XYZ file of C-alpha atoms in Angstrom:
576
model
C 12.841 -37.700 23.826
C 14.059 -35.097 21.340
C 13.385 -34.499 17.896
C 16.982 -34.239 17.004
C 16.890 -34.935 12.906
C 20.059 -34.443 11.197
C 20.020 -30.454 9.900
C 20.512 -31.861 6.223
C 16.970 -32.830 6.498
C 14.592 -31.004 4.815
C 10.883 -30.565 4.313
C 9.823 -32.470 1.166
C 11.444 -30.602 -1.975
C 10.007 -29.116 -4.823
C 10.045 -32.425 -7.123
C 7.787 -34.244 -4.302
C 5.026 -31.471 -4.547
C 1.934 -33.550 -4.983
C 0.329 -32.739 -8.777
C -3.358 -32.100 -6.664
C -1.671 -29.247 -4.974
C -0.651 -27.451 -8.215
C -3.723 -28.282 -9.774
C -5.747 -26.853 -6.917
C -3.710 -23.724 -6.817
C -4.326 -23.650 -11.100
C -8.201 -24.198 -10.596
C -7.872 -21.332 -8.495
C -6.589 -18.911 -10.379
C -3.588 -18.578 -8.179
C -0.478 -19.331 -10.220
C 0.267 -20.139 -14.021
C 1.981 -22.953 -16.175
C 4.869 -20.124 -16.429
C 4.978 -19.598 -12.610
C 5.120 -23.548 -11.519
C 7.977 -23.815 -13.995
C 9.675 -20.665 -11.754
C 8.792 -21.708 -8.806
C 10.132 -25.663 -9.305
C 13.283 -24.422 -10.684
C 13.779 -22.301 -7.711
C 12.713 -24.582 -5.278
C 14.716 -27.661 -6.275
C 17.935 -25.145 -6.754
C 17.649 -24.411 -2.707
C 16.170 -28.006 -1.666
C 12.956 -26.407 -0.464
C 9.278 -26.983 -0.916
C 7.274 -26.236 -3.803
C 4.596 -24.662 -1.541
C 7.359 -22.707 0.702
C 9.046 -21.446 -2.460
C 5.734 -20.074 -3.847
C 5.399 -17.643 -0.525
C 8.471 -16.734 -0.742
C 9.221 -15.348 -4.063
C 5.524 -14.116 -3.858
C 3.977 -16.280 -6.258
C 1.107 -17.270 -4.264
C -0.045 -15.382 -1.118
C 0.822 -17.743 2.362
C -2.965 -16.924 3.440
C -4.497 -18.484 -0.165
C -1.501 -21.036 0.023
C -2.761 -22.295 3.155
C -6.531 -22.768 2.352
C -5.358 -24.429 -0.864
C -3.519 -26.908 1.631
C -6.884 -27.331 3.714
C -8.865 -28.080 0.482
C -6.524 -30.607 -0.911
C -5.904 -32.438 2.748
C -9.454 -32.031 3.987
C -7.805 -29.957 6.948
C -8.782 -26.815 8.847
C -6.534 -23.365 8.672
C -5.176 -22.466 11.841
C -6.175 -19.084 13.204
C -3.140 -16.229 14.535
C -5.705 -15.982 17.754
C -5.515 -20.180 18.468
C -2.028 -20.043 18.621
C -1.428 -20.864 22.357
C -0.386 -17.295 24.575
C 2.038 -16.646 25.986
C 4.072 -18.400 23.581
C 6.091 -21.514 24.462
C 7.721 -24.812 22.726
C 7.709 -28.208 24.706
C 10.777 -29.517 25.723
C 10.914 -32.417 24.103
C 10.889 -30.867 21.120
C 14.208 -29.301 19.178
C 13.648 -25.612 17.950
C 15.872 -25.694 15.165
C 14.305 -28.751 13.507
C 10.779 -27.084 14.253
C 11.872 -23.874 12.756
C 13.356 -25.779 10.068
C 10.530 -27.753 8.740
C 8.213 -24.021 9.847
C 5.964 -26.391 12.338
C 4.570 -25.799 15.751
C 2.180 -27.677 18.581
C -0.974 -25.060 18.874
C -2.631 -27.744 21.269
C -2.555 -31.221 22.819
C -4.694 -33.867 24.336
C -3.686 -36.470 26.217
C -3.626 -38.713 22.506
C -2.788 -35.983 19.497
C -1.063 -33.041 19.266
C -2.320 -30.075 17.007
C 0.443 -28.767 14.884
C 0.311 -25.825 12.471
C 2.312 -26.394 9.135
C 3.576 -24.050 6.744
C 3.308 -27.486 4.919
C 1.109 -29.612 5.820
C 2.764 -32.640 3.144
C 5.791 -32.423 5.122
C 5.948 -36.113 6.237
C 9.105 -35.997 7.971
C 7.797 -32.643 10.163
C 4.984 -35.296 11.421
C 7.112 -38.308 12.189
C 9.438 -36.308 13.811
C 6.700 -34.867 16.205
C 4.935 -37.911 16.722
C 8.126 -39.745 17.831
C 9.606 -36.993 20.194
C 6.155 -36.834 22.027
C 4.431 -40.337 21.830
C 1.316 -38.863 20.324
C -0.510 -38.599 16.841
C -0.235 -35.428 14.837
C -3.342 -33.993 13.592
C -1.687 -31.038 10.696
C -3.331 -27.671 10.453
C -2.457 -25.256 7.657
C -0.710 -22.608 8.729
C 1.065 -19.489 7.638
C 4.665 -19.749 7.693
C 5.608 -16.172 8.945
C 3.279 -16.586 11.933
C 5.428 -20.024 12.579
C 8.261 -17.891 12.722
C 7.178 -15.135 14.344
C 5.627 -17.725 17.457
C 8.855 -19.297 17.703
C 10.581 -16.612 17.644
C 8.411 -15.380 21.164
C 8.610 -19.088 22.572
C 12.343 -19.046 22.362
C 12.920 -15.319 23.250
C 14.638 -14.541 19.971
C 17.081 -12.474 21.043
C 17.484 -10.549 17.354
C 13.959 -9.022 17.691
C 15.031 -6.963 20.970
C 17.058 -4.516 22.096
C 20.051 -6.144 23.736
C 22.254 -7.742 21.290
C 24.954 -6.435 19.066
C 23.318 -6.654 15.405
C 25.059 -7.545 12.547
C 24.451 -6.849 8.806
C 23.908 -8.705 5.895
C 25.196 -9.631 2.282
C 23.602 -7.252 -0.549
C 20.649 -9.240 -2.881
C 20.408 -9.089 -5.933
C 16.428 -8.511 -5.730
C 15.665 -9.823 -9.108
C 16.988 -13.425 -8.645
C 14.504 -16.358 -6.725
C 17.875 -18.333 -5.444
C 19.009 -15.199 -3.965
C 15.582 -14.189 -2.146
C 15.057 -17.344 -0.967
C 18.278 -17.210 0.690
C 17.685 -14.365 2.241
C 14.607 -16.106 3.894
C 16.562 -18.266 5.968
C 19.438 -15.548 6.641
C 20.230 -15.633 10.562
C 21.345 -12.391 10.239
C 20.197 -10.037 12.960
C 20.178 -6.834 11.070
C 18.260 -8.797 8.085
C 15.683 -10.189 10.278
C 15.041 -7.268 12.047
C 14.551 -4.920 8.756
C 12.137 -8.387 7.598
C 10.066 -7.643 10.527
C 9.364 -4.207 10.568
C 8.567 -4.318 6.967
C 5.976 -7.155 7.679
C 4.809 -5.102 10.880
C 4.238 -2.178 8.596
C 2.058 -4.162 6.114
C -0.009 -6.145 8.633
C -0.830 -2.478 9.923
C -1.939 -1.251 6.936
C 1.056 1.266 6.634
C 1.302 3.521 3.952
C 4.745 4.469 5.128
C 7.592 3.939 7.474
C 9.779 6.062 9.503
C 13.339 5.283 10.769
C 14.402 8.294 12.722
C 17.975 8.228 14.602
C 17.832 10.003 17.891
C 21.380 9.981 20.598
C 20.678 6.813 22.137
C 17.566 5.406 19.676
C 15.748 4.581 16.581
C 12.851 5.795 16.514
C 10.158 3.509 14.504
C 6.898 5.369 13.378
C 4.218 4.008 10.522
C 1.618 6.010 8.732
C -1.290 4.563 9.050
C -4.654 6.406 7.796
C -2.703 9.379 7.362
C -1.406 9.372 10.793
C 1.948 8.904 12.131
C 2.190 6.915 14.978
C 5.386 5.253 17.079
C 5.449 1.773 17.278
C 8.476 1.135 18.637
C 11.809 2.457 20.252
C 14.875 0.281 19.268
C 18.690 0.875 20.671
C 20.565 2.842 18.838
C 23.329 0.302 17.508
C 20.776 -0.868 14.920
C 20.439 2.398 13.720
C 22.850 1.778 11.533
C 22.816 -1.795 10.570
C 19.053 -1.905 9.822
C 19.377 1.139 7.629
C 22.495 0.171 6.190
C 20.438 -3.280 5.660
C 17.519 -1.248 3.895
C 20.037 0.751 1.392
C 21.655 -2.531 0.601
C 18.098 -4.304 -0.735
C 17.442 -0.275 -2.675
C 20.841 -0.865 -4.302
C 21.946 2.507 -2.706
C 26.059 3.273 -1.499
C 25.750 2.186 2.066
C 29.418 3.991 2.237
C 27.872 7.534 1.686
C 25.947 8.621 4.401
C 26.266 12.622 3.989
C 23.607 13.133 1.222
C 20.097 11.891 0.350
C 19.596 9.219 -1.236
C 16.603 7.455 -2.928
C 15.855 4.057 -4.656
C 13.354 1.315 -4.991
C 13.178 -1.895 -3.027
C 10.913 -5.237 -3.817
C 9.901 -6.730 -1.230
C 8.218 -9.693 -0.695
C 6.739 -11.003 3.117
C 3.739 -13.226 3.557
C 3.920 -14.344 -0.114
C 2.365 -10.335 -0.810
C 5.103 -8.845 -3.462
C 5.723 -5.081 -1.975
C 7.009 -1.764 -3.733
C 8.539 0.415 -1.982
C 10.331 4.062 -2.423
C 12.902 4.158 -0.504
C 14.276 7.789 0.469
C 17.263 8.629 2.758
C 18.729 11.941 4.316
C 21.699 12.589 6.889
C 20.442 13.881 10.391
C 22.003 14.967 13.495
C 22.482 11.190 14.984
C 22.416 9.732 11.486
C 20.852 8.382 8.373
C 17.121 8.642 8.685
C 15.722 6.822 6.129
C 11.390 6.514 4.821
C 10.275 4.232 3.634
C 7.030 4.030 0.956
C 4.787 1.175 0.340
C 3.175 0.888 -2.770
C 1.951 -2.337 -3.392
C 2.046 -2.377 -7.288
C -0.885 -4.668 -7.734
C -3.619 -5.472 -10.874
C -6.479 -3.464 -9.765
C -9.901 -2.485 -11.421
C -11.645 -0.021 -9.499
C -14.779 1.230 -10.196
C -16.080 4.735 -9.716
C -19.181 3.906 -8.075
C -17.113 2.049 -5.324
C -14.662 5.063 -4.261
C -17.063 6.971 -1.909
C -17.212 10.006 -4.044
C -19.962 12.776 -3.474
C -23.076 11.697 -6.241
C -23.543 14.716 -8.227
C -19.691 15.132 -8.200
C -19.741 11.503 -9.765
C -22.104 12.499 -12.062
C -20.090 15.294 -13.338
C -16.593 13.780 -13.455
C -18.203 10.848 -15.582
C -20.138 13.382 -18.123
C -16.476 14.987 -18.212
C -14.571 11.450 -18.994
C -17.234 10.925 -22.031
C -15.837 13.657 -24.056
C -13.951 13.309 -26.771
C -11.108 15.704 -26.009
C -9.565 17.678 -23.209
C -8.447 17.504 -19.698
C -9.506 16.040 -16.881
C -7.692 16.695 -13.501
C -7.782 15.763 -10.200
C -6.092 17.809 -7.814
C -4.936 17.552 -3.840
C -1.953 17.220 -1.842
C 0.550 13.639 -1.826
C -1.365 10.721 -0.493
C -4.956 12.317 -0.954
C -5.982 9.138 -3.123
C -5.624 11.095 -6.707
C -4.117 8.031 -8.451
C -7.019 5.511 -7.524
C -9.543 7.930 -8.272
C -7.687 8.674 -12.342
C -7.267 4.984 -12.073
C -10.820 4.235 -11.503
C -11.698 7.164 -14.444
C -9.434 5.158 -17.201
C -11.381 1.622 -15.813
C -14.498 3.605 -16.329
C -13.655 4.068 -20.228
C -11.265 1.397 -21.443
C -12.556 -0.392 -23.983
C -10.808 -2.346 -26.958
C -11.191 0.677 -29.160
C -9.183 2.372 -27.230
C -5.714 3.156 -26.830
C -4.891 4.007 -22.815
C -1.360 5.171 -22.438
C 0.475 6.414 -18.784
C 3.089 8.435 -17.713
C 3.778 7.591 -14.174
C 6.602 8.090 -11.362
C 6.179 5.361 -9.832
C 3.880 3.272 -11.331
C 1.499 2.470 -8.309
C -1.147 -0.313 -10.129
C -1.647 -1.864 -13.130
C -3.812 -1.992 -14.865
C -5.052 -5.019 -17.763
C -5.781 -3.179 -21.314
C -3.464 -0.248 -20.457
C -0.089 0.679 -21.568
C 2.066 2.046 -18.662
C 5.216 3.897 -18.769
C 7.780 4.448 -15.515
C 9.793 7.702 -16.179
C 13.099 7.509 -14.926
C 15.151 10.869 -14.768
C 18.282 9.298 -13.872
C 18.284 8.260 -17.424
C 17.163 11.266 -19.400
C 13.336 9.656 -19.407
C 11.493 12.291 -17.919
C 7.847 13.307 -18.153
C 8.695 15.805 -21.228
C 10.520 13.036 -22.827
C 8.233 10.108 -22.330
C 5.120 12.491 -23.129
C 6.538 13.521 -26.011
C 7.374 9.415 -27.369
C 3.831 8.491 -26.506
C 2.358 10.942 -28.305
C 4.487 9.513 -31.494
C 2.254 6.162 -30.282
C -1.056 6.966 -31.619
C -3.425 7.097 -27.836
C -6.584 8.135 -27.466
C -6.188 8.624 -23.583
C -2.927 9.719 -22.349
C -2.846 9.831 -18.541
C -0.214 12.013 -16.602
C 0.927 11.058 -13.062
C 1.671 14.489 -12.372
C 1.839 17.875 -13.975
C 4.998 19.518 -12.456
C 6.429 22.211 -14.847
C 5.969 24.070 -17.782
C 6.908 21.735 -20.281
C 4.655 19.100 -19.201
C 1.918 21.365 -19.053
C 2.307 22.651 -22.216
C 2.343 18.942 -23.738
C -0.375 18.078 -22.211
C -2.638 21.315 -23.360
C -1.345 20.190 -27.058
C -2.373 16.926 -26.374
C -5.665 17.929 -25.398
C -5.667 20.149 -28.394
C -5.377 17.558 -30.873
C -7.634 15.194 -30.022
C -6.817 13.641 -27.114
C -8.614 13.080 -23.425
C -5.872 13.442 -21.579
C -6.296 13.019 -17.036
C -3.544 14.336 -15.136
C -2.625 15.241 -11.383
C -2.099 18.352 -9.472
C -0.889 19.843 -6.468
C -3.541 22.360 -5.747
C -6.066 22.888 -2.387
C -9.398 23.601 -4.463
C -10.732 22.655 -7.758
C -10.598 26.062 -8.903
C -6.936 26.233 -7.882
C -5.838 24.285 -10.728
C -6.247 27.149 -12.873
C -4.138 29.584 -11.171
C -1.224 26.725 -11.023
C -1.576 25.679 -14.705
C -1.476 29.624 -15.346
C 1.495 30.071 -12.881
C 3.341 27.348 -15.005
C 3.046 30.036 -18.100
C 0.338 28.552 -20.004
C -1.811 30.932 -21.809
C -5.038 31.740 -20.603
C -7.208 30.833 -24.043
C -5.416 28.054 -24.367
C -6.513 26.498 -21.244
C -9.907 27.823 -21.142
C -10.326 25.646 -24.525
C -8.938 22.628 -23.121
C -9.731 21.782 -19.644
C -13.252 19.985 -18.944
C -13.355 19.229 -15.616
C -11.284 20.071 -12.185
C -11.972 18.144 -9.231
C -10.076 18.305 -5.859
C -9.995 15.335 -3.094
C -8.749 14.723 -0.047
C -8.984 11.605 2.511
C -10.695 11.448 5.663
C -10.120 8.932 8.905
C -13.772 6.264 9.024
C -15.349 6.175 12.308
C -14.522 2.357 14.235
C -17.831 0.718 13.553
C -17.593 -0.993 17.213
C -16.665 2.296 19.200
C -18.297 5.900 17.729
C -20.453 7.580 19.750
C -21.838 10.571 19.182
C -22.212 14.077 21.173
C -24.023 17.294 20.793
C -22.728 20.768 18.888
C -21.555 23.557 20.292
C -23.434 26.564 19.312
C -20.545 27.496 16.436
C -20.718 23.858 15.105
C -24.301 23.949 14.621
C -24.512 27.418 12.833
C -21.625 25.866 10.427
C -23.410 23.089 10.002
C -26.355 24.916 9.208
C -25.199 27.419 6.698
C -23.846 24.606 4.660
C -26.532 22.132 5.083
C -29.359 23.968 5.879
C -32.507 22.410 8.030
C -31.006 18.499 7.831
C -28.132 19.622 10.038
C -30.451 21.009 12.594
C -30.530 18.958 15.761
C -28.080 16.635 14.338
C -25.872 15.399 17.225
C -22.155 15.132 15.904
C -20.672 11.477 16.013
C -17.446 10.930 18.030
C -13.977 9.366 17.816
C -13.301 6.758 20.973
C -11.067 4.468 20.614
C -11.611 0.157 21.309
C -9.331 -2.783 21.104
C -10.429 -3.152 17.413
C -9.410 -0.217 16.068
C -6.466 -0.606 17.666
C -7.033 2.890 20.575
C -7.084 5.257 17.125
C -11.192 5.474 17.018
C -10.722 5.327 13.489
C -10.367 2.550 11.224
C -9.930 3.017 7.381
C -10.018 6.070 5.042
C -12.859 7.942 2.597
C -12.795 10.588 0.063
C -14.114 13.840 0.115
C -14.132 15.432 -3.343
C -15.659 18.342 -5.080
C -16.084 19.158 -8.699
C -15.563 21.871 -10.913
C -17.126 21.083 -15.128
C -15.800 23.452 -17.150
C -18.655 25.543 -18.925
C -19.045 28.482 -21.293
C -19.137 30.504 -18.029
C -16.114 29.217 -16.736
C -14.348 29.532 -19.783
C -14.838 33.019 -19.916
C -13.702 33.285 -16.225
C -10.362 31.385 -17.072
C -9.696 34.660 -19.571
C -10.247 37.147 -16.421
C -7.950 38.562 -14.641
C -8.959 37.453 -11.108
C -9.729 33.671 -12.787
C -9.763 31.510 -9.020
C -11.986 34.289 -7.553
C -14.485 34.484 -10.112
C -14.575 30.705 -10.222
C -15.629 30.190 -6.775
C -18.273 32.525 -7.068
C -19.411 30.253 -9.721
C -19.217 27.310 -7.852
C -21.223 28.519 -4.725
C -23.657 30.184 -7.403
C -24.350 26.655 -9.003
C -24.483 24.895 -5.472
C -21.491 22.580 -6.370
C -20.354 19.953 -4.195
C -17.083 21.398 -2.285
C -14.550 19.753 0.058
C -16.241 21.157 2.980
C -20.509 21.048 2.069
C -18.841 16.790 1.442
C -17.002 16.440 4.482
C -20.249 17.413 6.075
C -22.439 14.900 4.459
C -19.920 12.732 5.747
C -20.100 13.951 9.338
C -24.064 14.174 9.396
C -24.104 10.328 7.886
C -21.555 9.475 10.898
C -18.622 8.077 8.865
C -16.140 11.004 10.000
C -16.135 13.546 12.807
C -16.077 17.077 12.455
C -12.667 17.982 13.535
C -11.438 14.983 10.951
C -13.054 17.065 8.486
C -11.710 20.472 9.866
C -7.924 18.916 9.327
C -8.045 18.257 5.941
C -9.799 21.786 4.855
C -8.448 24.572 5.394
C -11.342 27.065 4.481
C -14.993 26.757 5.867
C -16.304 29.628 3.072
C -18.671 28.031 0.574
């Protein structure tokens, strides 16, 4: 006997959300008085649950949404890995109305049936069950995109492959609940498909993702620690429906496909709000289009916690308790400068102070700290915005990114009257920064009376815990090693990438910083005035025994937490 319920029927609505459920998820800390209001509204506007609505407009997360469900009900969560494999869904049972209600059987006994619930208060889900199959229903909490995503593979969804025509969907308006939460239960091909990559890319741990138009493909590649890697090879018809898909939710002209493009899309999958850059071009075989997550989320890091090299820690915090000046942090896009100047501001904001930032984009926020988005399009650049918050009374002034003359000369007059103002750079080395901030056409005294403290950074693939190994140096390794390190690197065997099941084949399994620092001393200050200012500071460096990128990336090596040639792609020069 089927489960054949009238598709009118719904999962129990937003007014029938049991009070211990929104108290649970208040106790919590998981959602305010402001954001049950939203989420009710929402969720009686488009007959849904109160618990399915949170996910979706990314109120709640699904994963804390479902252990709230498991505290409440005295139930267990259901894990991805007990979800029977291959996937499959009874006969007896009617896919729509399980897709509907976002229920599925993970297991049965000859008397109950196990079945994961997006939500588990959904009374009619259970009756429904327990009358198609004769048995009782014992409810799990579940998340409600791995329900979809396990019906999807028990039906053989054919949107998710290769072989049928996609279609596209109606633009959103991003910034409306009704409209997002229709887009949730859009049947749309092209929709679904750009849902799931999206989700893909941020149960990877993407930072970024590639859709590349060949003659008969699209070509799908994430970044993931830094590397790009292919994860799939889709027909070429969605090339353009996916993409097209994509520029719709950036609010970019889907009719012009000749020149770049670039906008912002907010995303929301596995109730996780995403931000992402969005950033198009016109190939050969068609839009390619990359795509940027940034996950604009409250963060507090602290210092200690980053992985940076102890005495250069030591020197960048000294550098942060001055009164006045600049701070920078140099390296090339996606070499973690942000968290680290992030990390520096949690470090020193207090009450007493006023924290202002000029950002493109704003990445984090941060509690306690004014943040600004420049916005070109609009006349709002850095010059502008700089200029306004100095009008604003700070006593830190944070700049995303130095890129011309004009911000660089703000900044120096910042620093000049009083303020401590960080900043970014695109340099190699520490000492670089000079030589750029002198390229821009700032003068040589001035800068030699205002910057503190240069560090560089860049990131470096961890070593899988479960698979490294280790193996011995050749002879040129171990000199290298040695002329860094000195007698500790003697004998030290060097540890090894392998690659297991849980790191996925990569050997490598997160990121760390290497970093070196640069304080800014009467003898430095005097070397900023020479003519050969970058040379003169390395000697300086080297004479002082500094941490650099390379003598760090060592330590690193010698402690096992990166290999060698890891180390040897993200610095170019052995020397110091």
């Amino acid at each position: 006997m089927r489960a054949d319920l009238h598709p009118s029927s719904q999962p129990e609505c937003a007014a029938g959300a049991t009070p211990a459920l929104i108290e649970a998820l208040r106790r919590r800390g998981l959602i305010t008085d402001e954001g049950v209001e939203r989420v009710q509204a929402a969720a009686r506007a488009h007959g849904i649950a109160f618990s399915t609505a949170a996910t979706r407009l990314g109120v709640v997360a699904e994963r804390e949404m479902a252990q709230t469900f498991a505290g409440v009900l005295e139930i267990s969560v259901v894990a991805r890995t007990e979800y029977p494999w291959p996937a499959r869904v009874p006969a007896r049972l009617n896919l729509a109305f399980l897709r509907r209600h976002r229920v599925c059987p993970v297991g049965e006994s000859e008397t109950c049936i196990r079945l994961a619930m997006a939500n588990p208060q959904d009374d009619v889900a259970i009756a429904g069950v327990r009358f198609a199959l004769g048995k009782d229903v014992e409810p799990l909490a579940a998340l409600e995109s791995e329900i979809d995503e396990y019906l999807q593979a028990g039906a053989g969804d054919s949107s998710a492959s290769t072989g049928v025509e996609p279609g596209q969907g109606k633009p959103q308006r991003t910034g409306d609940d009704i409209d997002k939460l229709s887009d949730h239960e859009s049947d749309a091909p092209a929709i679904r498909m750009a849902h799931r990559l999206l989700t893909q890319a941020m149960d990877s741990g993407a930072s970024d993702v590639h859709l590349e138009p060949t003659a008969d493909s699209l070509v799908v590649r994430y970044r993931i620690d830094g590397a790009l890697q292919e994860v799939e090879v889709l027909s070429h018809r969605w090339s353009q429906a996916v993409v097209s898909r994509l520029k719709l939710m950036a609010r970019l002209d889907i009719a012009e496909r000749r020149l770049p493009q670039d906008g912002r899309i907010r995303f929301t999958t596995r109730g996780v709000s995403l931000d992402l850059r969005v950033a198009t071009f016109p190939t050969l075989h068609g839009e390619s289009m990359v795509l940027r997550l940034l996950g604009q989320h409250s963060v507090s890091p602290e210092l200690e916690s980053l992985g940076l090299d102890p005495l250069g820690l030591q020197l960048l915090r000294a550098a942060l308790d001055r009164p006045h000046g600049i701070v920078l942090i140099t390296g090339p896009t996606g070499s973690g400068k942000t968290t680290t100047l992030y990390a520096a501001l949690n470090a020193i904001r207090s009450p007493e102070r006023k924290i202002v930032t000029v950002e493109d984009p704003v990445e984090y926020t941060l509690p306690g700290v004014s943040q600004l988005q420049v916005k070109p399009e609009i006349g709002l650049t850095y010059g502008a915005a700089l200029r306004s918050v100095l009008r604003n009374d700070p006593d830190v002034i944070m700049i995303g990114e130095i890129r011309d003359q004009e911000t660089a000369d703000i900044a120096i007059r910042s620093a000049l009257t009083g303020h401590l103002v960080l900043a970014t750079l695109h340099t190699n080395t520490a000492a670089g920064a000079v030589t750029r901030l002198l390229d821009l056409g700032v003068e040589d005294y001035l800068l030699a009376s205002t910057l503190v403290f240069a560090g560089a950074q860049r990131l470096v693939r961890q070593l899988c815990a479960t698979c490294r190994s280790t193996r011995e140096p050749t002879k040129d390794e171990q000199c290298a090693l040695m002329s860094v390190l000195g007698r500790k690197a003697e004998a030290s065997p060097l540890p090894r990438a392998i690659g297991c099941p849980s790191c996925r084949g990569r050997g490598y399994s997160g990121r760390l910083p290497i970093f070196e620092a640069l304080p800014i001393g009467p003898q430095e200050q005097a070397a900023i005035r020479q003519s050969h200012a970058e040379e003169t500071l390395l000697g300086l460096v080297k004479q002082k025994n500094l941490p650099t990128l390379w003598s760090h990336g060592l330590s690193r090596v010698l402690q096992g937490e990166t290999t060698l040639e890891e180390v040897l792609s993200v610095v170019e020069e052995l020397g110091l």
